[in-house]
Coordinates of C-alpha atoms and ligand atoms in Angstrom, one line a residue:
X1 CA 20.8 -29.4 -16.5
X2 CA 17.1 -27.8 -18.8
X3 CA 16.1 -25.4 -17.3
X4 CA 13.1 -23.1 -17.9
X5 CA 13.0 -20.0 -20.4
X6 CA 13.5 -17.2 -17.3
X7 CA 10.2 -15.2 -16.9
X8 CA 11.3 -11.7 -17.2
X9 CA 12.0 -13.4 -21.3
X10 CA 8.4 -12.9 -21.7
X11 CA 8.4 -9.1 -20.9
X12 CA 10.3 -6.2 -22.7
X13 CA 13.3 -4.1 -22.2
X14 CA 12.3 -1.7 -19.2
X15 CA 11.5 1.2 -21.5
X16 CA 12.7 3.9 -19.2
X17 CA 16.2 2.5 -19.7
X18 CA 15.9 4.3 -23.4
X19 CA 15.4 7.4 -22.2
X20 CA 18.9 7.2 -21.0
X21 CA 21.2 9.5 -23.8
X22 CA 18.2 12.2 -23.6
X23 CA 18.6 12.2 -20.2
X24 CA 22.3 12.9 -20.1
X25 CA 21.8 15.4 -22.8
X26 CA 19.2 17.4 -20.7
X27 CA 21.6 17.1 -17.3
X28 CA 24.2 18.8 -19.7
X29 CA 21.6 22.0 -19.7
X30 CA 23.5 24.5 -17.7
X31 CA 20.7 24.7 -15.3
X32 CA 20.0 21.4 -15.2
X33 CA 18.2 18.7 -16.0
X34 CA 14.3 18.7 -15.4
X35 CA 12.0 16.0 -15.6
X36 CA 8.6 15.0 -16.7
X37 CA 9.0 12.0 -17.8
X38 CA 7.7 10.3 -15.1
X39 CA 4.8 11.1 -13.2
X40 CA 6.1 10.1 -9.5
X41 CA 4.7 13.1 -6.6
X42 CA 6.8 15.2 -6.0
X43 CA 5.7 17.1 -2.5
X44 CA 5.0 16.1 0.5
X45 CA 2.9 13.3 2.1
X46 CA 0.3 15.7 4.3
X47 CA 0.8 15.7 7.7
X48 CA -2.8 14.2 9.2
X49 CA -0.9 10.3 7.1
X50 CA 2.4 10.8 8.7
X51 CA 1.0 11.1 11.6
X52 CA -1.2 8.1 11.1
X53 CA 1.6 6.0 9.5
X54 CA 2.9 6.6 13.4
X55 CA 0.7 6.4 15.5
X56 CA 0.4 2.3 13.6
X57 CA 4.3 1.7 13.9
X58 CA 3.8 -0.5 16.5
X59 CA 3.2 -3.5 14.5
X60 CA 4.6 -6.8 15.7
X61 CA 1.4 -9.3 13.8
X62 CA 0.8 -10.4 11.2
X63 CA -2.1 -7.8 9.3
X64 CA -5.3 -9.0 7.1
X65 CA -4.5 -9.6 3.9
X66 CA -8.6 -8.1 3.4
X67 CA -7.4 -4.4 5.9
X68 CA -9.1 -4.2 9.0
X69 CA -12.8 -3.9 9.5
X70 CA -11.8 0.2 9.9
X71 CA -9.6 0.6 6.3
X72 CA -13.2 -2.2 4.9
X73 CA -15.0 0.8 6.1
X74 CA -13.5 3.5 5.2
X75 CA -12.9 2.1 1.0
X76 CA -16.4 1.6 1.3
X77 CA -17.4 4.9 2.2
X78 CA -15.1 6.6 0.0
X79 CA -15.9 4.7 -3.3
X80 CA -19.2 5.2 -2.2
X81 CA -18.8 8.9 -2.3
X82 CA -15.8 9.2 -5.0
X83 CA -17.1 6.7 -8.0
X84 CA -21.0 7.1 -7.2
X85 CA -21.3 3.6 -5.9
X86 CA -24.0 2.5 -3.0
X87 CA -22.1 0.5 0.2
X88 CA -24.3 -2.4 -0.4
X89 CA -22.8 -5.9 -1.8
X90 CA -19.3 -3.4 -2.9
X91 CA -16.6 -6.2 -2.9
X92 CA -13.3 -4.0 -1.3
X93 CA -9.4 -4.6 -0.9
X94 CA -6.8 -3.0 -0.4
X95 CA -3.7 -3.6 -2.3
X96 CA -0.4 -2.9 -2.7
X97 CA -0.1 0.3 -4.9
X98 CA -1.8 -0.7 -7.7
X99 CA 0.9 -1.5 -10.3
X100 CA 1.1 -5.2 -8.3
X101 CA -2.5 -5.9 -9.0
X102 CA -2.3 -4.4 -12.7
X103 CA 0.3 -6.1 -13.0
X104 CA -0.9 -9.7 -11.2
X105 CA -4.9 -9.0 -12.1
X106 CA -4.6 -11.7 -15.4
X107 CA -2.8 -13.8 -12.9
X108 CA -5.3 -13.8 -10.0
X109 CA -8.1 -14.1 -12.3
X110 CA -6.6 -17.6 -13.4
X111 CA -6.3 -16.8 -17.1
X112 CA -3.4 -18.2 -19.0
X113 CA -2.1 -19.8 -22.5
X114 CA -5.4 -19.0 -25.0
X115 CA -7.1 -15.7 -23.1
X116 CA -7.3 -13.2 -24.8
X117 CA -7.1 -9.9 -22.8
X118 CA -8.1 -6.2 -24.5
X119 CA -6.0 -3.3 -24.0
X120 CA -6.2 0.6 -25.2
X121 CA -4.7 1.2 -27.8
X122 CA -2.1 3.0 -26.5
X123 CA -1.7 2.6 -22.6
X124 CA 0.4 2.2 -19.2
X125 CA 2.9 -0.8 -20.4
X126 CA 1.8 -2.6 -16.8
X127 CA -1.3 -3.7 -18.7
X128 CA 0.1 -5.5 -21.2
X129 CA 3.3 -6.9 -19.1
X130 CA 0.4 -8.7 -16.3
X131 CA -0.7 -10.6 -19.8
X132 CA 2.6 -11.7 -19.9
X133 CA 3.2 -12.9 -16.8
X134 CA 0.1 -15.2 -17.3
X135 CA 1.5 -16.0 -20.5
X136 CA -2.0 -15.0 -21.8
X137 CA -2.7 -12.6 -25.4
X138 CA -3.0 -9.1 -25.5
X139 CA -4.8 -6.9 -28.1
X140 CA -5.2 -3.2 -28.7
X141 CA -7.8 -1.6 -29.7
X142 CA -10.3 1.3 -28.5
X143 CA -13.1 -0.3 -30.5
X144 CA -14.9 -3.9 -29.0
X145 CA -16.7 -3.8 -32.2
X146 CA -13.6 -4.0 -34.3
X147 CA -12.7 -7.1 -32.0
X148 CA -15.8 -8.7 -33.4
X149 CA -17.3 -12.0 -31.8
X150 CA -13.4 -13.3 -30.0
X151 CA -14.9 -15.7 -27.5
X152 CA -11.3 -15.3 -25.9
X153 CA -11.6 -12.8 -24.5
X154 CA -11.4 -13.0 -20.6
X155 CA -10.7 -9.3 -19.4
X156 CA -10.5 -5.9 -20.6
X157 CA -9.4 -3.5 -19.3
X158 CA -10.4 0.2 -19.0
X159 CA -8.5 3.9 -18.6
X160 CA -10.3 6.5 -17.5
X161 CA -8.8 9.7 -17.3
X162 CA -6.3 7.4 -19.3
X163 CA -2.2 7.5 -18.9
X164 CA -0.4 8.9 -20.9
X165 CA -3.6 10.6 -23.3
X166 CA -5.6 12.2 -20.5
X167 CA -8.5 11.3 -22.2
X168 CA -11.8 10.9 -20.5
X169 CA -13.9 8.0 -21.8
X170 CA -18.0 8.9 -21.3
X171 CA -20.8 7.6 -19.4
X172 CA -22.1 5.7 -22.8
X173 CA -18.7 4.4 -24.2
X174 CA -17.9 2.5 -20.0
X175 CA -21.5 1.3 -20.3
X176 CA -21.0 0.0 -23.9
X177 CA -18.0 -1.7 -22.7
X178 CA -20.1 -2.9 -19.6
X179 CA -22.9 -4.9 -21.8
X180 CA -20.0 -6.1 -24.0
X181 CA -18.3 -8.0 -21.1
X182 CA -20.9 -8.7 -19.6
X183 CA -22.6 -10.7 -22.7
X184 CA -19.6 -12.5 -23.3
X185 CA -18.7 -13.2 -19.5
X186 CA -15.8 -11.0 -19.3
X187 CA -14.6 -9.3 -16.7
X188 CA -14.1 -5.5 -17.0
X189 CA -10.9 -4.1 -15.0
X190 CA -11.4 -0.2 -14.9
X191 CA -8.7 1.7 -13.9
X192 CA -9.7 4.9 -12.1
X193 CA -6.3 6.3 -10.2
X194 CA -6.9 9.4 -11.9
X195 CA -10.4 9.8 -11.7
X196 CA -10.3 12.9 -9.1
X197 CA -8.0 15.0 -11.6
X198 CA -10.6 16.0 -14.0
X199 CA -10.0 19.5 -15.9
X200 CA -12.9 19.6 -18.5
X201 CA -16.3 20.3 -17.0
X202 CA -17.3 19.3 -19.9
X203 CA -15.1 15.7 -19.5
X204 CA -16.0 14.7 -15.7
X205 CA -14.3 11.3 -15.2
X206 CA -17.1 8.4 -14.3
X207 CA -16.5 5.5 -12.8
X208 CA -17.6 1.9 -13.9
X209 CA -19.5 1.8 -10.8
X210 CA -21.1 4.7 -11.3
X211 CA -25.2 3.8 -11.9
X212 CA -25.3 5.3 -16.2
X213 CA -22.1 3.0 -16.4
X214 CA -22.9 -0.2 -13.8
X215 CA -26.6 -0.5 -14.3
X216 CA -26.6 -0.4 -9.7
X217 CA -25.0 -3.9 -10.5
X218 CA -21.1 -4.9 -9.3
X219 CA -21.4 -8.1 -11.9
X220 CA -18.5 -8.5 -13.9
X221 CA -16.4 -5.2 -12.9
X222 CA -13.5 -4.2 -10.9
X223 CA -12.7 -0.6 -10.1
X224 CA -8.8 -0.2 -9.9
X225 CA -7.6 3.1 -7.7
X226 CA -4.2 4.2 -6.2
X227 CA -3.9 6.6 -3.5
X228 CA -0.4 7.5 -5.1
X229 CA -1.3 10.8 -7.0
X230 CA -4.4 11.1 -4.1
X231 CA -2.7 12.1 -1.7
X232 CA 1.3 12.1 -2.5
X233 CA 1.4 8.4 -0.9
X234 CA 3.4 6.6 -3.5
X235 CA 6.3 5.9 -1.5
X236 CA 4.0 3.5 0.8
X237 CA 1.9 1.6 -1.9
X238 CA -1.2 2.3 -1.0
X239 CA -4.1 1.3 -3.9
X240 CA -7.8 -0.6 -3.3
X241 CA -9.7 -2.6 -5.8
X242 CA -13.9 -2.1 -5.3
X243 CA -16.1 -3.9 -7.5
X244 CA -17.8 -7.4 -8.1
X245 CA -17.8 -8.9 -4.3
X246 CA -17.6 -12.9 -5.9
X247 CA -14.5 -11.1 -7.8
X248 CA -12.9 -9.6 -5.1
X249 CA -13.4 -12.6 -3.0
X250 CA -11.7 -15.0 -5.2
X251 CA -9.2 -12.1 -5.2
X252 CA -8.8 -12.1 -1.6
X253 CA -8.8 -15.8 -1.4
X254 CA -5.4 -16.0 -3.5
X255 CA -3.5 -13.3 -2.6
X256 CA -3.8 -14.6 1.6
X257 CA -1.8 -17.5 0.3
X258 CA 0.6 -14.8 -1.8
X259 CA 1.4 -13.5 1.3
X260 CA -0.2 -10.1 -0.9
X261 CA -0.9 -8.5 1.8
X262 CA -0.4 -4.4 3.0
X263 CA 1.6 -3.4 5.8
X264 CA -0.4 -2.7 9.2
X265 CA 1.1 1.3 9.4
X266 CA 0.1 1.7 5.5
X267 CA -3.4 0.4 6.9
X268 CA -4.2 2.7 9.4
X269 CA -2.1 5.7 6.9
X270 CA -4.6 4.8 4.2
X271 CA -7.5 5.1 6.6
X272 CA -6.8 8.8 7.6
X273 CA -5.7 9.3 3.4
X274 CA -9.0 8.7 2.3
X275 CA -11.4 9.6 5.8
X276 CA -9.3 13.4 4.7
X277 CA -10.8 15.2 1.8
X278 CA -8.6 18.6 2.4
X279 CA -5.3 17.3 1.2
X280 CA -6.1 16.0 -1.3
X281 CA -8.4 19.4 -3.0
X282 CA -4.9 21.3 -1.2
X283 CA -2.8 18.2 -4.0
X284 CA -5.3 19.2 -6.7
X285 CA -4.9 23.1 -7.3
X286 CA -1.2 22.8 -7.0
X287 CA -1.4 20.2 -10.4
X288 CA -3.9 22.8 -11.8
X289 CA -1.7 25.4 -11.9
X290 CA 1.1 23.4 -13.5
X291 CA -1.2 22.2 -15.8
X292 CA -2.1 25.4 -16.5
X293 CA 1.3 27.4 -17.1
X294 CA 2.6 23.9 -19.4
X295 CA -0.7 23.1 -21.5
X296 CA 0.4 27.4 -22.0
X297 CA 4.2 26.8 -22.1
X298 CA 3.7 24.2 -24.4
X299 CA 1.3 25.5 -26.5
X300 CA 3.2 28.6 -27.0
X301 CA 5.8 26.4 -28.1
X302 CA 4.5 25.5 -31.6
X303 CA 2.7 22.3 -29.9
X304 CA -0.9 20.2 -30.7
X305 CA -1.9 19.0 -27.2
X306 CA -4.3 16.5 -27.5
X307 CA -6.6 15.2 -25.1
X308 CA -5.3 15.8 -21.2
X309 CA -8.7 16.9 -20.1
X310 CA -7.5 14.9 -17.3
X311 CA -5.5 13.5 -15.0
X312 CA -1.5 14.2 -14.6
X313 CA 0.1 14.7 -18.2
X314 CA -0.2 16.2 -21.2
X315 CA -0.5 14.2 -24.0
X316 CA 1.6 16.0 -27.8
X317 CA 3.6 16.2 -30.7
X318 CA 4.9 18.0 -33.2
X319 CA 3.7 16.0 -36.0
X320 CA 7.2 13.9 -36.2
X321 CA 8.9 11.1 -34.5
X322 CA 8.9 11.3 -31.1
X323 CA 12.2 10.6 -30.4
X324 CA 12.5 14.0 -32.8
X325 CA 10.5 15.5 -30.5
X326 CA 12.9 14.2 -27.0
X327 CA 15.7 15.1 -28.2
X328 CA 14.4 18.9 -29.3
X329 CA 12.9 18.5 -25.2
X330 CA 16.5 17.0 -24.2
X331 CA 18.4 20.0 -25.6
X332 CA 17.0 22.8 -24.0
X333 CA 17.6 20.5 -20.3
X334 CA 13.9 18.4 -20.3
X335 CA 12.9 15.3 -20.1
X336 CA 10.2 14.1 -21.4
X337 CA 8.4 9.9 -21.9
X338 CA 8.3 9.2 -25.8
X339 CA 4.7 8.0 -26.9
X340 CA 5.7 5.1 -28.2
X341 CA 6.4 3.3 -24.5
X342 CA 3.0 3.1 -24.6
X343 CA 1.7 1.5 -27.9
X344 CA 3.3 1.8 -32.1
X345 CA 0.4 4.4 -31.6
X346 CA 2.4 6.8 -29.7
X347 CA 4.8 7.4 -32.0
X348 CA 4.1 11.1 -33.1
X349 CA 3.5 12.1 -29.7
X350 CA 5.5 13.2 -26.5
X351 CA 3.9 12.6 -22.8
X352 CA 5.1 15.3 -20.2
X353 CA 4.2 14.8 -16.2
X354 CA 2.7 17.8 -14.0
X355 CA 4.3 16.4 -11.4
X356 CA 6.9 18.4 -10.2
X357 CA 8.0 21.6 -7.9
X358 CA 6.0 24.6 -8.8
X359 CA 10.5 25.9 -9.1
X360 CA 10.9 23.6 -11.9
X361 CA 7.7 23.4 -14.0
X362 CA 8.1 27.9 -13.8
X363 CA 11.6 26.9 -15.8
X364 CA 10.2 24.0 -18.2
X365 CA 8.0 27.9 -19.3
X366 CA 10.9 30.2 -19.4
X367 CA 13.1 28.3 -21.2
X368 CA 10.2 26.9 -23.7
X369 CA 9.8 30.9 -24.2
X370 CA 13.6 30.9 -25.3
X371 CA 13.7 30.9 -29.4
Ligands
PLP401 C1 -3.2 4.3 -15.2 C2 -1.7 4.2 -14.3 N1 -2.3 3.0 -13.3 C3 -1.4 2.4 -12.1 C4 -0.5 3.3 -12.2 C5 0.2 2.9 -10.9 O1 0.1 3.6 -9.8 P1 0.7 2.7 -8.0 O2 1.0 1.4 -8.3 O3 1.2 4.3 -7.8 O4 -0.7 3.4 -7.4 C6 0.1 4.2 -12.8 C7 1.1 4.5 -12.3 O5 1.9 5.4 -12.8 C8 -0.6 4.5 -13.7 O6 -0.2 5.4 -14.6

């Protein structure tokens, strides 16, 4: 029998497996390995959210794919507050974390062979994975003008603040992307999961749904958000998408058939998380302090930190191949991500996450201060 090629054959090897050798070196450090290679939250889930989850644990019935009316209202209010969007006419939908939406968006929008998806030149790998799952073609670029009049472009991903670079795109840049895409009938998907984590007043992150970017219309726009980092909810899988009501309605239709439903207790937890700013501010302050300590430590050790004005990472170079830097740090017991994971443009960079305990961040600084 002639079996079709497995879908996994369209996808690259899982990039983190290539860090295994460096992880073994780092683990041999007498004081142990400190892992800055992944951005997984380590601080506790805020009690107000855990309580809401527990209170909603008697959930025998199927939850709504669209989210409960209370969750939909909470999402709309939060997006209005954080993104500067108006509530009227805004489509909203909860997602099972944002990674699943990123990975399946091209498929959910009906893209396939012959269609082109534009992603940032150095970016979160799941944008390209999603394009491969749909059988479409990826073009990596930060400059749409360089792309020329390609009529096959159906979707453009932007990510500001960016992973891994921490780069913030100003409103006029985003506006140009939106205008370019609207002229061609392409969708703009804006991954804004780091929007609440800006560190520089000179580079305040701005949403694609802000009036100065979208001109007051959500036409052709989707903003993707996550509670993983803002609220330490990576383990709950809690994300959301907001924007063009027609596009969001289409996503809902397909997701209902596909069973892409946020569990009821997580929906209740999301309401609590979105309605409470206090825990988000406290978490942000933890990251601010860790970032300041790491920035001083890496700079003092001769690294050049680029962008990184927002988000959860330092994007750095020692002007050498990224694997040489990964190895240099591994010998000090510190594991970071190789820049090449995010595209060929990252071949001389590494990415260090701010998501380690205060104790481990202080230990990184001490290790980097040694000759
Ligand atoms: C740019 C970007 N988008 C999306 C995600 C997915 O986050 P989650 O699925 O936890 O919402 C991440 C995770 O690190 C990310 O860095």
